[in-house]
Every structure is written in C-alpha cells, then in structure tokens.
XYZ file of C-alpha atoms in Angstrom:
579
model
C 1.028 -53.639 -14.747
C 0.831 -52.490 -17.593
C 1.692 -48.711 -19.245
C -2.463 -48.230 -20.111
C -3.302 -49.067 -16.241
C -0.904 -47.335 -15.203
C -1.890 -44.366 -17.277
C -5.316 -44.329 -16.466
C -4.463 -45.365 -12.867
C -2.627 -41.322 -13.202
C -5.403 -39.721 -14.387
C -8.215 -40.836 -12.121
C -5.664 -39.453 -9.251
C -5.715 -36.435 -10.722
C -9.297 -36.192 -11.653
C -9.489 -37.519 -7.581
C -6.844 -34.795 -6.547
C -8.795 -31.806 -8.143
C -12.153 -32.712 -6.972
C -10.766 -33.298 -3.386
C -9.623 -29.979 -3.408
C -12.408 -28.204 -4.843
C -14.339 -30.136 -2.406
C -11.480 -28.855 0.653
C -11.684 -25.310 -0.553
C -15.932 -25.755 0.062
C -15.671 -27.022 3.167
C -12.802 -24.631 4.326
C -15.524 -21.856 2.891
C -18.304 -22.951 5.075
C -16.110 -23.513 8.188
C -14.838 -19.559 7.997
C -18.888 -18.769 7.626
C -19.812 -20.616 10.449
C -16.303 -19.705 12.518
C -17.701 -16.025 11.888
C -21.312 -16.654 12.943
C -20.524 -18.267 16.143
C -17.948 -15.745 17.022
C -20.168 -12.904 16.116
C -23.246 -14.673 18.421
C -20.653 -15.629 21.606
C -17.834 -12.345 21.316
C -18.719 -9.391 20.035
C -14.957 -7.324 21.312
C -14.623 -3.492 21.661
C -11.908 -2.410 19.857
C -9.382 -1.222 23.263
C -10.311 -3.097 26.332
C -9.355 -1.835 29.673
C -10.244 -2.030 33.329
C -13.751 -1.080 32.238
C -14.298 -4.936 31.213
C -15.822 -5.647 34.331
C -18.144 -2.812 34.602
C -19.476 -3.730 31.121
C -19.918 -6.975 31.928
C -21.681 -6.133 35.171
C -23.966 -4.273 32.771
C -24.669 -6.728 30.187
C -25.355 -9.155 33.185
C -27.850 -6.772 34.798
C -29.754 -6.719 31.470
C -28.009 -3.477 30.265
C -26.392 -2.324 26.791
C -22.687 -1.253 26.603
C -21.918 2.205 25.019
C -18.088 2.969 24.332
C -17.270 6.840 24.625
C -13.508 7.890 23.950
C -13.472 11.139 25.696
C -10.356 12.548 23.800
C -10.355 15.744 25.833
C -8.973 14.330 29.193
C -7.633 11.159 27.443
C -9.732 8.665 29.079
C -11.892 5.474 27.886
C -15.350 5.146 29.842
C -17.164 2.235 29.604
C -21.078 3.705 30.827
C -23.143 1.022 31.590
C -26.442 1.273 31.113
C -28.318 -0.693 34.076
C -32.571 -1.028 34.755
C -33.006 0.534 37.838
C -36.756 -0.401 38.054
C -39.244 -2.578 35.607
C -42.795 -3.310 35.557
C -42.105 -6.180 32.920
C -39.815 -7.596 30.678
C -40.464 -5.290 27.668
C -39.949 -2.358 29.811
C -37.342 -0.614 31.869
C -36.346 2.878 33.252
C -32.502 3.069 32.978
C -29.872 5.061 34.650
C -26.509 6.351 33.578
C -23.545 5.092 35.532
C -20.291 5.882 34.035
C -16.682 4.046 35.268
C -13.496 5.071 34.291
C -10.750 3.182 32.535
C -7.637 4.917 32.546
C -6.702 8.738 32.396
C -3.947 10.058 31.449
C -2.795 14.219 32.201
C -5.088 16.671 30.531
C -2.321 18.571 29.029
C -0.758 15.964 26.981
C -4.337 15.711 25.101
C -4.925 19.217 24.711
C -4.627 19.407 20.349
C -7.358 16.614 20.368
C -10.238 18.747 21.361
C -11.912 18.369 18.254
C -11.956 15.162 17.696
C -15.362 13.401 17.475
C -14.835 13.068 22.163
C -18.703 13.256 22.232
C -18.844 10.040 19.777
C -20.504 6.870 20.463
C -20.822 3.870 19.041
C -21.714 -0.204 19.110
C -19.316 -2.527 20.055
C -17.603 -4.000 16.772
C -18.525 -7.491 15.635
C -15.430 -9.867 14.339
C -17.628 -10.921 11.543
C -17.548 -7.682 10.170
C -13.538 -7.408 10.586
C -13.501 -10.704 8.581
C -15.875 -9.279 6.038
C -13.787 -6.415 5.284
C -10.718 -8.151 5.281
C -11.705 -11.232 3.345
C -13.722 -8.550 0.557
C -10.909 -6.292 0.195
C -7.785 -9.344 -0.122
C -10.711 -10.685 -3.306
C -10.328 -6.713 -4.812
C -6.693 -6.782 -4.547
C -6.233 -10.334 -5.817
C -8.007 -10.011 -8.929
C -7.000 -6.006 -9.410
C -2.689 -7.902 -9.628
C -4.410 -10.441 -11.775
C -5.654 -7.595 -13.923
C -2.651 -5.482 -13.768
C -0.237 -8.741 -14.912
C -2.397 -9.287 -17.557
C -2.543 -5.661 -18.820
C 1.276 -5.630 -18.017
C 1.993 -8.545 -20.421
C -0.987 -7.235 -23.032
C 1.393 -3.877 -23.523
C 5.267 -4.421 -23.019
C 5.369 -8.082 -24.438
C 1.897 -9.564 -26.542
C 2.394 -5.512 -28.469
C 6.006 -6.089 -29.958
C 5.470 -9.496 -30.585
C 1.976 -8.705 -32.775
C 4.331 -5.932 -34.733
C 7.003 -8.239 -35.351
C 4.566 -10.259 -36.354
C 2.643 -7.775 -38.759
C 7.079 -7.374 -40.112
C 6.297 -3.515 -37.916
C 10.013 -3.451 -37.397
C 10.526 -1.716 -34.042
C 14.069 0.223 -35.229
C 13.977 2.396 -32.270
C 12.596 1.477 -28.992
C 12.257 5.899 -28.493
C 9.429 5.223 -31.151
C 7.414 2.480 -29.292
C 8.508 3.456 -25.207
C 7.450 6.966 -26.087
C 4.360 6.275 -28.108
C 3.106 3.726 -25.426
C 3.912 6.296 -22.628
C 2.112 9.321 -24.229
C -0.703 7.444 -24.982
C -1.043 6.012 -21.066
C -1.239 10.186 -20.474
C -3.430 11.164 -22.859
C -6.280 8.118 -21.754
C -6.033 8.749 -17.713
C -5.925 12.668 -18.527
C -9.181 12.048 -20.984
C -11.255 9.390 -18.569
C -9.786 12.224 -15.387
C -11.690 15.119 -17.338
C -14.427 13.016 -18.112
C -15.250 11.819 -14.695
C -15.440 14.222 -12.342
C -15.338 11.366 -9.650
C -11.870 9.963 -10.483
C -10.002 12.896 -8.553
C -12.054 13.006 -5.413
C -10.539 10.636 -3.388
C -6.665 9.921 -2.836
C -4.420 8.806 -0.060
C -4.382 12.794 0.788
C -8.034 12.666 1.587
C -7.647 9.665 3.451
C -5.494 10.903 5.489
C -7.153 14.673 6.375
C -10.363 12.450 7.203
C -8.355 10.022 9.842
C -5.532 12.427 10.712
C -5.000 12.635 14.645
C -5.563 16.023 14.643
C -8.645 16.542 12.639
C -12.001 15.716 13.312
C -13.611 12.167 11.921
C -14.704 12.664 8.491
C -16.933 9.873 6.512
C -15.206 8.239 3.370
C -17.416 8.544 0.435
C -19.672 5.705 -1.383
C -17.110 2.946 -2.533
C -19.920 2.773 -5.094
C -19.525 5.273 -6.893
C -15.223 5.954 -6.161
C -14.228 2.984 -6.505
C -14.303 1.563 -9.724
C -12.608 4.782 -11.146
C -9.822 4.872 -8.629
C -8.698 1.293 -9.222
C -9.206 2.050 -13.079
C -6.742 4.654 -12.966
C -4.380 3.533 -10.641
C -4.701 0.558 -13.405
C -4.040 2.225 -16.161
C -1.220 4.383 -15.072
C 0.607 1.197 -13.898
C 0.144 -0.484 -16.878
C 1.965 2.055 -19.190
C 5.155 2.480 -17.152
C 4.727 5.353 -15.035
C 6.533 5.132 -11.620
C 3.640 4.724 -9.226
C 2.492 1.601 -7.944
C -0.745 0.167 -6.623
C -0.228 0.319 -2.655
C -1.845 4.195 -2.589
C -5.263 2.781 -4.374
C -5.080 -0.098 -2.787
C -5.309 1.679 0.817
C -8.122 3.859 -0.763
C -9.859 1.135 -1.894
C -10.151 -0.689 0.582
C -10.729 2.410 2.958
C -13.623 2.957 0.649
C -14.943 -0.615 1.172
C -14.418 -0.621 4.857
C -15.966 2.308 5.354
C -18.952 1.141 2.930
C -19.410 -1.614 4.930
C -19.594 -0.263 8.549
C -22.407 2.533 7.104
C -24.325 -0.668 6.597
C -24.394 -2.645 9.002
C -23.652 0.304 12.198
C -25.365 3.259 10.117
C -24.070 6.127 9.000
C -23.938 8.476 12.055
C -21.268 5.588 13.449
C -18.140 7.639 12.308
C -15.936 5.827 15.090
C -16.906 2.041 13.216
C -16.110 3.611 9.863
C -12.822 4.717 11.137
C -11.766 1.403 12.422
C -13.419 -0.486 9.468
C -11.309 2.015 6.805
C -7.925 1.353 8.630
C -8.969 -2.571 8.810
C -10.188 -2.538 5.171
C -6.747 -0.035 3.410
C -4.945 -3.534 5.842
C -6.506 -6.223 4.165
C -6.463 -4.848 0.566
C -2.323 -3.856 1.492
C -1.986 -7.378 2.594
C -3.521 -9.259 -0.383
C -2.038 -7.184 -2.861
C 1.786 -6.861 -1.272
C 1.832 -10.378 0.562
C 2.654 -8.015 3.885
C 0.435 -9.052 6.993
C 0.357 -7.115 9.772
C 3.367 -4.544 8.073
C -0.030 -2.726 6.240
C -1.754 -2.500 9.530
C 1.402 -0.283 10.619
C 1.442 1.359 7.461
C -2.046 2.034 7.233
C -2.286 3.664 10.912
C 1.074 5.359 10.432
C -0.170 7.413 7.551
C -2.313 9.442 9.292
C -0.091 10.605 12.086
C 2.418 13.544 10.537
C 5.515 12.565 13.002
C 7.215 8.834 13.505
C 4.317 7.632 15.544
C 1.099 5.393 15.240
C -2.628 7.615 15.001
C -4.143 7.997 17.442
C -7.226 5.601 16.852
C -4.798 2.732 16.743
C -6.018 1.984 20.126
C -8.878 0.843 18.675
C -7.850 0.199 14.953
C -4.874 -1.468 15.660
C -6.657 -5.158 16.600
C -9.172 -4.855 13.919
C -6.246 -3.836 11.439
C -4.249 -7.111 12.082
C -7.294 -9.572 11.968
C -8.979 -8.184 9.046
C -5.013 -8.331 7.469
C -5.128 -11.966 8.941
C -8.135 -12.665 7.253
C -6.729 -11.315 4.055
C -4.105 -13.267 4.036
C -5.525 -16.993 4.864
C -7.916 -16.119 1.674
C -5.038 -15.536 -0.091
C -2.612 -18.238 1.084
C -5.110 -20.331 1.931
C -8.148 -20.742 -0.626
C -7.042 -18.610 -3.659
C -3.217 -19.717 -4.196
C -2.474 -22.325 -1.629
C 0.194 -23.893 -3.917
C 2.416 -20.929 -4.266
C 5.541 -20.944 -2.160
C 5.341 -18.378 0.858
C 8.181 -16.022 2.336
C 9.830 -13.231 0.679
C 11.864 -13.227 -2.425
C 14.474 -10.150 -2.338
C 17.950 -11.334 -2.183
C 20.636 -8.833 -0.156
C 23.902 -10.861 0.123
C 26.120 -11.915 2.681
C 26.878 -9.983 5.837
C 29.488 -11.602 8.206
C 30.901 -10.152 10.571
C 29.560 -6.650 11.579
C 30.606 -4.534 14.317
C 28.497 -2.255 16.622
C 30.509 1.217 15.207
C 29.802 -0.373 11.331
C 26.791 -0.598 12.113
C 25.750 2.759 13.393
C 28.233 4.593 11.067
C 26.409 3.041 8.006
C 22.842 3.475 9.447
C 23.419 6.560 10.616
C 25.052 7.815 7.107
C 22.200 6.231 5.660
C 19.596 7.975 7.754
C 21.001 11.336 6.200
C 20.942 10.874 3.110
C 17.225 9.309 2.625
C 15.990 12.025 4.380
C 17.783 14.219 2.013
C 16.362 12.391 -1.261
C 12.851 12.401 0.754
C 12.756 15.770 1.397
C 14.589 16.764 -2.420
C 11.547 14.663 -3.952
C 8.524 16.412 -1.633
C 10.290 19.839 -2.806
C 10.349 19.319 -6.385
C 7.075 17.743 -6.291
C 5.647 20.858 -4.840
C 7.276 23.302 -7.450
C 6.191 20.787 -10.043
C 2.354 20.906 -8.940
C 2.929 24.847 -9.386
C 3.581 25.092 -12.437
C 1.816 22.163 -13.896
C -1.608 23.153 -11.940
C -1.905 27.129 -11.798
C -4.954 28.564 -9.721
C -7.729 29.755 -11.530
C -10.842 31.965 -10.221
C -12.385 32.564 -13.751
C -15.599 31.120 -14.957
C -14.334 29.080 -17.584
C -11.591 27.235 -14.979
C -13.538 24.030 -15.132
C -12.937 23.395 -19.305
C -9.273 25.234 -18.685
C -8.510 22.302 -16.053
C -10.028 19.215 -18.441
C -7.812 20.207 -21.427
C -4.834 21.263 -18.821
C -5.538 17.863 -17.667
C -4.766 16.093 -20.251
C -1.568 18.007 -21.656
C -0.145 17.777 -18.089
C -0.581 13.939 -18.521
C 0.072 13.588 -21.845
C 3.982 15.662 -21.295
C 4.715 13.686 -18.522
C 4.331 10.280 -20.353
C 6.734 11.878 -22.944
C 8.604 12.550 -20.725
C 8.799 9.349 -19.182
C 8.463 7.452 -22.664
C 11.922 9.580 -23.537
C 13.631 8.742 -20.230
C 12.159 4.934 -20.073
C 14.110 4.737 -23.448
C 17.556 5.321 -22.180
C 17.050 3.957 -18.920
C 14.326 1.407 -19.020
C 15.281 0.163 -15.738
C 13.079 2.976 -14.236
C 9.959 2.087 -15.650
C 7.251 0.528 -13.647
C 6.833 1.055 -10.424
C 9.558 -1.344 -9.250
C 8.302 -4.335 -7.429
C 8.909 -6.460 -9.942
C 12.430 -5.193 -11.034
C 13.460 -4.226 -7.398
C 16.126 -7.460 -7.226
C 17.666 -5.694 -10.048
C 18.113 -2.557 -8.094
C 19.166 -4.403 -4.905
C 21.786 -6.155 -5.818
C 23.591 -3.736 -7.989
C 22.099 -4.727 -11.384
C 23.314 -8.490 -10.825
C 20.691 -9.629 -11.374
C 19.346 -8.959 -15.443
C 16.378 -6.708 -15.787
C 15.215 -9.032 -18.766
C 15.036 -11.787 -16.262
C 12.584 -10.203 -13.469
C 8.690 -10.046 -13.629
C 8.715 -6.294 -15.683
C 11.968 -7.253 -17.908
C 11.341 -5.889 -21.271
C 13.157 -7.613 -24.491
C 16.114 -6.595 -26.172
C 14.617 -4.557 -28.675
C 13.276 -2.445 -26.163
C 16.429 -2.278 -24.280
C 19.091 -2.002 -26.887
C 19.079 2.096 -26.134
C 19.637 2.251 -22.736
C 22.953 4.084 -21.329
C 23.199 2.220 -18.502
C 23.248 -1.719 -19.600
C 20.001 -3.076 -17.243
C 21.304 -6.430 -17.540
C 25.084 -6.525 -16.645
C 26.063 -5.001 -13.530
C 26.781 -1.340 -12.573
C 29.990 -1.021 -14.632
C 30.649 1.913 -11.858
C 29.366 4.645 -9.289
C 28.144 6.831 -11.642
C 26.439 4.395 -13.801
C 24.272 3.537 -10.285
C 23.577 7.118 -9.471
C 22.479 7.643 -12.803
C 20.032 5.030 -12.515
C 18.578 6.670 -9.457
C 18.333 10.066 -10.067
C 16.412 9.209 -13.443
C 14.106 7.174 -10.929
C 13.883 9.542 -8.766
C 12.479 11.497 -11.717
C 10.524 9.593 -12.765
C 8.168 9.606 -10.029
C 8.594 12.872 -9.138
C 6.612 13.420 -12.234
C 3.767 10.653 -12.020
C 2.937 12.623 -8.689
C 3.684 16.279 -9.489
C 1.234 15.067 -12.485
C -1.544 13.663 -10.004
C -1.361 9.798 -11.412
C -3.169 7.902 -9.408
C -0.938 5.712 -7.653
C 1.609 4.656 -4.576
C 5.273 5.520 -3.377
C 6.412 2.595 -1.155
C 8.410 0.523 -3.854
C 9.413 3.190 -6.548
C 11.588 5.497 -3.583
C 12.731 1.800 -2.268
C 13.652 1.331 -5.874
C 15.203 4.694 -5.925
C 17.277 4.115 -2.935
C 18.877 1.463 -3.986
C 20.943 2.659 -6.546
C 22.176 5.178 -4.525
C 23.765 2.672 -2.031
C 25.694 1.605 -4.544
C 26.734 5.096 -6.165
C 28.565 5.148 -2.853
C 30.642 1.722 -3.508
C 34.313 3.197 -3.302
C 33.286 3.882 0.266
C 31.317 0.800 1.752
C 32.698 -2.977 1.653
C 31.566 -5.456 -0.100
C 29.790 -6.805 3.736
C 28.421 -3.495 4.398
C 26.563 -3.012 1.104
C 23.626 -4.902 1.942
C 23.065 -2.998 5.045
C 23.774 -0.028 3.314
C 21.278 -0.887 0.591
C 18.371 -1.943 3.102
C 18.616 1.448 5.023
C 18.463 3.830 2.610
C 15.899 2.105 1.165
C 14.019 2.792 4.378
C 15.286 5.678 4.985
C 14.266 7.082 1.504
C 10.504 6.113 2.116
C 10.090 6.739 5.245
C 11.230 9.961 5.168
C 8.663 10.692 2.019
C 5.868 8.329 4.249
C 6.091 9.115 7.660
C 5.758 5.289 8.308
C 9.585 4.501 9.521
C 8.408 0.952 11.656
C 5.495 0.141 8.546
C 8.337 0.384 6.305
C 11.450 -1.302 8.069
C 8.516 -4.406 8.832
C 7.724 -4.424 4.744
C 11.481 -4.467 3.630
C 12.217 -7.447 5.908
C 8.864 -9.868 5.443
C 9.885 -9.140 0.978
C 13.624 -10.111 2.040
C 14.377 -13.661 1.098
C 15.471 -16.758 4.147
C 19.250 -16.469 3.699
C 19.052 -12.672 4.356
C 20.333 -11.969 7.457
C 18.004 -9.721 9.165
C 19.121 -10.448 12.947
C 22.061 -7.645 11.714
C 20.076 -5.685 9.007
C 16.703 -4.588 10.721
C 18.522 -2.675 13.611
C 20.864 -0.910 11.408
C 17.216 -0.260 9.127
C 15.234 0.334 12.250
C 17.899 3.516 13.253
C 18.129 4.844 9.492
C 14.434 4.835 9.152
C 13.641 6.813 11.983
C 16.323 9.316 11.606
C 15.220 9.799 8.225
C 11.929 11.465 9.724
C 13.690 13.157 12.216
C 16.186 14.569 9.556
C 13.391 15.422 7.031
C 11.055 17.037 8.845
C 13.959 19.750 9.806
C 14.980 19.835 6.731
C 11.423 20.132 5.833
C 11.567 23.610 8.121
C-alpha cells in the first residue's frame, strides 16, 4: 500500500471517528433524556424514606394523594395519606386525613428547632428535577471554569508578552503586579457600586437561609443575581486575589436550584426549594472542582454551626448526591470524556507509620490548624470593622459607594505588593497547590498558575526551588494567610477552600525540624484539613475533598485516619478559642 493511500485512509478514519463521537454524544443525551422521563413517570421519590412508605403506597393504591409533613417540634416524619371515603363518580371524592407516623425521637432533643417550618407541606420531588439541576449547574460550573482559565491566561501571560512585543520593558515586577491588582480592585469596587444586586447574595446569605436554627427562607431570583455574582467572582479570581470560585459556585448552584424549584413546584413550596438549592450547590461544586459527593457533604455541613450535617440532610442528602453524580456524568462523560480522572496532588511516601506517630501528628496539627483558623477569623472581623464603618446618615449610600471603591483599590495595592515579593501567594491556590504540598519541590512556573521569570524575579522566597529553611516556609504561609484575610475583609466574592489549603501546607514545612520526612506528608495533609475545617466548620467534607484530589500513589489508608482526627479536632478547638 502506497504512502498516499495510507494517508487517505488515516484521514478517512479521523473523519469517521469525529462523526462517531458526535453520534455517541447525541445518543447519550437522548438516552439521558429518556431515562429522566421514564424515571419521572415510574418513580417519584420523597427525599426521606421511612416506615411510612407502606402507608403512602396504600394511599396511592386507594386513589389518594400523598403529602409529607416534617414535624420538627417532635422530630417526627409523618406520611399523611388522603384516602377517599366515598365517591359518587370518578371525578368527585370526599377525603379524610389519616396520619401515619414513620419514626419518632425524644421531644427534648429537638425543642431548639420549633421555628423551622413545622407545618411545611410539599409535593414529592421528582428525579427529573434533581437530574436537571445537576446538569444545569454542571454546565454553569464547566463554562465558568473555561472562561476563568482564558481570562487568567489573558492577563498574566498574554498581556506581559504583548508589552514585550511593543518594546515595553518590565524593569521591575512591582510595577506590573501593583498595576494589575490595583486595577482589579478598582474594577470590582466600581461594578459593585453600580449594581446593587452584586452584594445582595453571598455564602453568608446561603448559610443563614438554610441554617439549622432558622426558618427556611426563599433565595432570590437567579435571573437577577446569577450573572453579577459570577462576573464579580470571575474578575476577583482573574486579578490574582486569594479567594477562589468555590463559594460563588455554591451560591450560583443554590440560586439555580431554588429557581427551578419555584418554577416546577411553586413559590410557596419552600421545602423543595431548600432541597434543590443543596442539590444545585453540590452539582456546581462537583463540576468546578471534580469532587463528587464531597460537594454534597460540604454544602450540607456549611449550614450547621458545629461539626455535623444540616438537619435538612435527611431530606437533601440523597438528591444532592444524585445531582453531584449527574454533574460528574455530564462533565466527564460528555464534555471532557478524554481527560483522565482521579486526583493529581502528590504527598510523597509515608512508609511504616506507628499508631503513636499518627496520633501525635494528628493532634498537634489539629491544634495548629485551629489556631490558624481562629486567627484568620478574628483578623477578618477586625479589618471589616476598620474597612466598613457603620453610618446612619442620609448620605451613607453615597459614602458606601466611594468607600467600596477605595477599600478594594487599597486591598488590590497591598495584594500587588505582597505578590511582587511572594508571587506564589497570588491567586486562590488550586492551580499551584502542589508547590505548597511538596515544599516548592515542584517549580511554581510549571504549575497552572505559574508566572514567567520576569514576574517572579523579585521574590524573597524563590518559588522554583525547595524551601531553604523553615523560616522561608513560614514566610510563605504568613503572607498567603494575610492575602486571604485582606480579600475576605475587603468583601471580594470568593471561596477559601483552596486558599486555606495553600496557607496551611507551608506551616507544616516550617515544622520540618520536629517532623521526620516520612511524617511530613501526614503533617501537611492534617494541617491543611484542620486549617480549612476550623474556618468553615466542614470537617468531613474537607477530608473527602483532599482525599479525592490526591494522586493514586498517595497512601491514603495511612493519611485519612490522621486527617479525620485533625479535622474534627480543629473544629472543636477553634470553637473553644472563639468563645
């Protein structure tokens, strides 16, 4: 066979493979749609199943409708069956209400929840709505990630290259860093002052809306708040501030889920709004971070002030997991099917680990993470009082607008200065976390958030060589924690999951004189988990996230037990320190 024929056959096969991929994706979408339709017709599931399922089935068999009540006053889930007593024709019935109790618990343990919509009534939640929420939020998170990657490349790679082509020499990285970060602060502050919807829905609002101690409240409309939220978060992450897209993804997913619930189940059905809000947050987190199920746990732990799941988890956990799986299937199965799955962060070998070493390391790192998380919270609270003084005058709105721009510009200026001398502390840390985990053995320039040598030439701690001393590691951890604190106190929209992971890892390397090389992977994992969990009160989800993001070579069977101890201990100690 001649070379020309071989080339023609290869081109023909390439065209056929391209067409076949399109056909496969189209068929998978069609199959997914058919499955959703069939499942919705055959199986409409209540979010919480119990002993009342038999009564519900009997009610349906008798021609009745099923309505589920959650009586928080007595901690009882009741299935109320409406069974026809008499009927004169197929179109008219007289109904009597028979209440069947599914389960009960002591009333004394749930008296604190008397105000949580104890008379709320809702229709059974269909599988189709949960899958739809997972798919829509997955597309939102996927597209957001693509746009964010493009804007980061535009600002931090294309712009310096363009300046060099125009013979504009960057004599010192200080000029570029300070200019870009300050400009980003001015843009975010200006847009926030122009649009009053930007600051109206945050993670704090999500938590307060579905907190375990408060009534269920409806979330605002996604048509009004979604785009401003995503735009402001995109600008914040693009210009190098140390908060990431995790919190905006939670808010965006919750807004989408709540809006779908209002459209399909009515605006008065707040119970389904709560459930689909959790499902939306789970789907968006799964798509943006690649953490199935961990996103569900994170969303449900956020709304509980202590180390536990929200009281809504009995109803919302199953839909949240289904939404997370649907998001994962869409992203990994259709949008990026050729990309390898699994985590990629390398922690290094551990070897033989005794129980004493594991316990001592986990306890010490748990306490250390609690101290870091508590200091972070207290400094943010103090700076917020300084940046945002309360004013009761008639001109407070105008002053707030000018103050919003000024504060964000000043924060941008400081972040630019810090980034000049510690460039590894820029951004939210997901793309460059490997450098923090292995103590700069992985060069910062080789990571997804890496910068050119021109922009890192003034670094006090070289980001391309391993830490030279524990002091160098401590400097990186302190500057990163300060950058996160400034971004949060300046009210830049963003999350702190990866930023706190990045801040915790260098502090573990700062203790290298007391921790052997085989214990360092365990210490890094534990301190990252404890720092993040003590700040967000999400210990279980934090360990799940770190485990799912770890590489296949990581000895998770040795590290996870220590990480769980540190994570929960960090939350407990942090609560004691915060009193």
